[in-house]
Amino acid sequence: MTPPVLDPLPTRTRNGLGTAGFVLGLLGFFFSFIPFIGVVAWPLVVLGLVLSLIGLSRTSRGTADNKGLAITGVVLSALGLLVCVLWAAFFGKAAGDLDEQANKEQVVVYEVTGDATSATVTYSTFSDGTSASSQETLTTLPWRKEMTVKGLMSGGSLTVTTGQDGGSVGCKITVDGVEKKSATGNGAFSSALCGGF
């Protein structure tokens, strides 16, 4: 009697690369939506895309059986890469806008009006990381001072105070022709404060 012929064990196909590509693509896709932390998504989605494409290539040759998982890995990795590229474009534009704003010059005009016969004007400016303050005693109104400021934290303040003879005073600050602050004061030693623009 001859022994029975046994069927050989079926060979298992390899599907590790497609699965690894899917996992990396999935992680990279979720991380890509988180600003700043999403920086770790770049290597994940690139590696996920490469491994998923290799896994997909193996399924077409018949040496792997996880075609759906490999395709999903390709799609997730590609979407994650697209989100990363969009974030990079967004942050690049924001950095450019910030740099442009930091170097932009603005014309600031301080004005004091009124009928007071004497007044004290105190003004300050913040420009390009430095600040300066000045004070002037006025005997006639109106008064005007024009300056150029630069930088993200540019600004200033203007205060006018009447003397003991009283009268009315008004202050106004304009930046590039647009009024930012105005105030009035009336009576002896009264003040008008324009600041924080």
Short mmCIF file of C-alpha atoms in Angstrom, two decimals:
data_model
loop_
_atom_site.label_atom_id
_atom_site.label_comp_id
_atom_site.label_asym_id
_atom_site.label_seq_id
_atom_site.Cartn_x
_atom_site.Cartn_y
_atom_site.Cartn_z
CA MET A 1 0.00 0.00 0.00
CA THR A 2 1.34 3.42 -0.98
CA PRO A 3 1.25 6.24 1.53
CA PRO A 4 -1.30 8.98 0.79
CA VAL A 5 0.00 12.06 -0.97
CA LEU A 6 -0.33 15.10 1.22
CA ASP A 7 -0.99 18.49 -0.23
CA PRO A 8 1.85 20.91 0.52
CA LEU A 9 1.08 23.60 3.06
CA PRO A 10 -0.05 26.79 1.38
CA THR A 11 2.63 29.43 1.39
CA ARG A 12 1.67 32.56 3.24
CA THR A 13 2.09 35.72 1.30
CA ARG A 14 4.05 38.55 2.84
CA ASN A 15 2.07 41.65 3.67
CA GLY A 16 4.22 43.45 6.23
CA LEU A 17 5.23 46.41 4.07
CA GLY A 18 1.67 47.24 3.03
CA THR A 19 0.50 47.00 6.64
CA ALA A 20 3.40 49.14 7.89
CA GLY A 21 2.65 51.71 5.18
CA PHE A 22 -1.00 51.80 6.23
CA VAL A 23 -0.13 52.28 9.92
CA LEU A 24 2.40 55.02 9.20
CA GLY A 25 0.03 56.69 6.75
CA LEU A 26 -2.80 56.61 9.29
CA LEU A 27 -0.63 58.07 12.06
CA GLY A 28 0.85 60.69 9.74
CA PHE A 29 -2.61 61.64 8.46
CA PHE A 30 -3.92 62.30 11.97
CA PHE A 31 -0.76 64.12 13.11
CA SER A 32 -0.76 66.31 9.99
CA PHE A 33 -3.84 68.22 11.20
CA ILE A 34 -2.14 69.40 14.40
CA PRO A 35 -0.25 72.67 13.89
CA PHE A 36 3.42 72.61 15.00
CA ILE A 37 3.10 69.09 16.46
CA GLY A 38 2.25 67.96 12.95
CA VAL A 39 5.93 68.37 12.03
CA VAL A 40 6.34 64.69 12.94
CA ALA A 41 3.78 63.90 10.24
CA TRP A 42 6.26 64.66 7.43
CA PRO A 43 8.47 61.60 7.88
CA LEU A 44 5.48 59.42 8.76
CA VAL A 45 3.50 60.21 5.61
CA VAL A 46 6.54 60.04 3.31
CA LEU A 47 7.64 56.68 4.72
CA GLY A 48 4.02 55.48 4.78
CA LEU A 49 3.61 56.41 1.12
CA VAL A 50 6.82 54.61 0.11
CA LEU A 51 5.99 51.45 2.06
CA SER A 52 2.38 51.41 0.85
CA LEU A 53 3.49 51.76 -2.77
CA ILE A 54 5.96 48.90 -2.32
CA GLY A 55 3.20 46.82 -0.70
CA LEU A 56 0.83 47.67 -3.56
CA SER A 57 3.50 46.64 -6.06
CA ARG A 58 3.87 43.31 -4.28
CA THR A 59 0.12 42.68 -4.42
CA SER A 60 0.12 43.22 -8.18
CA ARG A 61 2.91 40.61 -8.51
CA GLY A 62 0.99 38.19 -6.29
CA THR A 63 3.54 38.09 -3.48
CA ALA A 64 1.24 39.89 -1.01
CA ASP A 65 -2.46 39.69 -0.28
CA ASN A 66 -3.28 43.02 1.35
CA LYS A 67 -4.11 45.16 -1.68
CA GLY A 68 -6.93 47.05 0.08
CA LEU A 69 -4.73 47.90 3.06
CA ALA A 70 -1.89 49.05 0.78
CA ILE A 71 -4.25 51.25 -1.26
CA THR A 72 -5.65 52.75 1.92
CA GLY A 73 -2.10 53.43 3.10
CA VAL A 74 -1.30 55.20 -0.17
CA VAL A 75 -4.44 57.35 0.06
CA LEU A 76 -3.95 58.27 3.74
CA SER A 77 -0.26 59.04 3.22
CA ALA A 78 -0.98 61.18 0.16
CA LEU A 79 -3.72 63.11 2.00
CA GLY A 80 -1.44 63.59 5.03
CA LEU A 81 1.33 64.83 2.74
CA LEU A 82 -1.09 67.29 1.12
CA VAL A 83 -2.11 68.64 4.55
CA CYS A 84 1.57 69.00 5.51
CA VAL A 85 2.27 70.93 2.29
CA LEU A 86 -0.71 73.22 2.96
CA TRP A 87 0.53 73.89 6.52
CA ALA A 88 4.01 74.68 5.17
CA ALA A 89 2.52 77.12 2.65
CA PHE A 90 0.34 78.73 5.34
CA PHE A 91 3.21 79.17 7.81
CA GLY A 92 5.50 80.39 5.04
CA LYS A 93 2.99 83.07 4.07
CA ALA A 94 2.40 84.01 7.71
CA ALA A 95 6.15 84.38 8.28
CA GLY A 96 6.43 86.53 5.15
CA ASP A 97 3.53 88.73 6.26
CA LEU A 98 5.05 89.08 9.72
CA ASP A 99 8.40 90.07 8.26
CA GLU A 100 6.70 92.58 5.97
CA GLN A 101 4.76 94.07 8.88
CA ALA A 102 7.92 94.25 11.00
CA ASN A 103 9.66 96.32 8.31
CA LYS A 104 6.68 98.49 7.36
CA GLU A 105 7.00 102.17 8.14
CA GLN A 106 4.00 104.23 9.31
CA VAL A 107 3.60 107.98 9.56
CA VAL A 108 2.24 109.04 12.97
CA VAL A 109 0.90 112.55 13.46
CA TYR A 110 0.24 114.04 16.91
CA GLU A 111 -2.05 117.09 16.97
CA VAL A 112 -3.18 119.39 19.78
CA THR A 113 -5.94 121.97 19.31
CA GLY A 114 -8.00 124.22 21.57
CA ASP A 115 -8.18 127.72 23.05
CA ALA A 116 -5.97 127.24 26.12
CA THR A 117 -3.33 129.96 26.47
CA SER A 118 -0.81 127.53 27.90
CA ALA A 119 -0.48 123.75 27.84
CA THR A 120 2.07 121.03 28.38
CA VAL A 121 2.38 118.31 25.76
CA THR A 122 3.99 114.97 26.61
CA TYR A 123 4.39 112.42 23.84
CA SER A 124 6.15 109.12 23.39
CA THR A 125 6.81 106.77 20.51
CA PHE A 126 7.67 103.09 20.29
CA SER A 127 9.46 102.17 17.09
CA ASP A 128 11.59 99.22 16.02
CA GLY A 129 12.22 98.05 19.58
CA THR A 130 13.10 101.46 21.00
CA SER A 131 11.08 104.11 22.80
CA ALA A 132 11.46 107.86 23.17
CA SER A 133 9.59 110.46 25.24
CA SER A 134 9.49 114.24 24.97
CA GLN A 135 7.72 117.15 26.65
CA GLU A 136 7.02 120.64 25.35
CA THR A 137 5.42 123.71 26.90
CA LEU A 138 3.06 125.46 24.50
CA THR A 139 1.91 129.07 24.53
CA THR A 140 -0.05 128.90 21.29
CA LEU A 141 -2.26 126.28 19.71
CA PRO A 142 -2.62 124.37 17.41
CA TRP A 143 0.46 122.16 17.68
CA ARG A 144 1.50 119.31 15.37
CA LYS A 145 4.28 116.71 15.37
CA GLU A 146 4.91 114.14 12.64
CA MET A 147 7.08 111.04 13.06
CA THR A 148 7.79 107.78 11.27
CA VAL A 149 7.62 104.53 13.24
CA LYS A 150 8.49 100.99 12.24
CA GLY A 151 8.02 97.49 13.65
CA LEU A 152 5.39 95.16 15.02
CA MET A 153 5.22 96.90 18.39
CA SER A 154 5.15 100.45 17.04
CA GLY A 155 2.88 102.96 18.69
CA GLY A 156 2.88 105.79 21.16
CA SER A 157 0.89 108.15 23.32
CA LEU A 158 0.06 111.84 23.54
CA THR A 159 -1.07 113.78 26.62
CA VAL A 160 -1.88 117.48 26.77
CA THR A 161 -2.57 119.31 30.05
CA THR A 162 -3.86 122.87 30.35
CA GLY A 163 -2.16 125.42 32.55
CA GLN A 164 -3.60 127.34 35.50
CA ASP A 165 -5.50 129.70 33.19
CA GLY A 166 -7.60 126.76 31.95
CA GLY A 167 -9.27 126.67 28.59
CA SER A 168 -10.03 123.73 26.33
CA VAL A 169 -7.61 121.32 24.66
CA GLY A 170 -7.99 118.37 22.34
CA CYS A 171 -5.53 115.74 21.21
CA LYS A 172 -5.63 113.53 18.14
CA ILE A 173 -3.38 110.78 16.78
CA THR A 174 -3.50 109.69 13.16
CA VAL A 175 -1.55 106.81 11.63
CA ASP A 176 -1.07 106.90 7.86
CA GLY A 177 -3.91 109.41 7.62
CA VAL A 178 -6.37 107.34 9.70
CA GLU A 179 -7.51 108.74 13.05
CA LYS A 180 -6.70 106.29 15.86
CA LYS A 181 -7.33 108.26 19.07
CA SER A 182 -8.83 111.57 20.10
CA ALA A 183 -9.76 113.17 23.43
CA THR A 184 -10.62 116.55 24.92
CA GLY A 185 -10.15 118.35 28.22
CA ASN A 186 -11.58 121.57 29.63
CA GLY A 187 -10.62 123.69 32.64
CA ALA A 188 -7.52 124.45 34.66
CA PHE A 189 -4.98 121.64 34.80
CA SER A 190 -7.29 119.30 32.85
CA SER A 191 -5.77 116.66 30.59
CA ALA A 192 -6.63 115.01 27.31
CA LEU A 193 -5.02 111.61 26.84
CA CYS A 194 -4.56 109.87 23.49
CA GLY A 195 -2.64 106.64 23.67
CA GLY A 196 -2.52 102.93 23.15
CA PHE A 197 -3.05 102.91 19.39
#
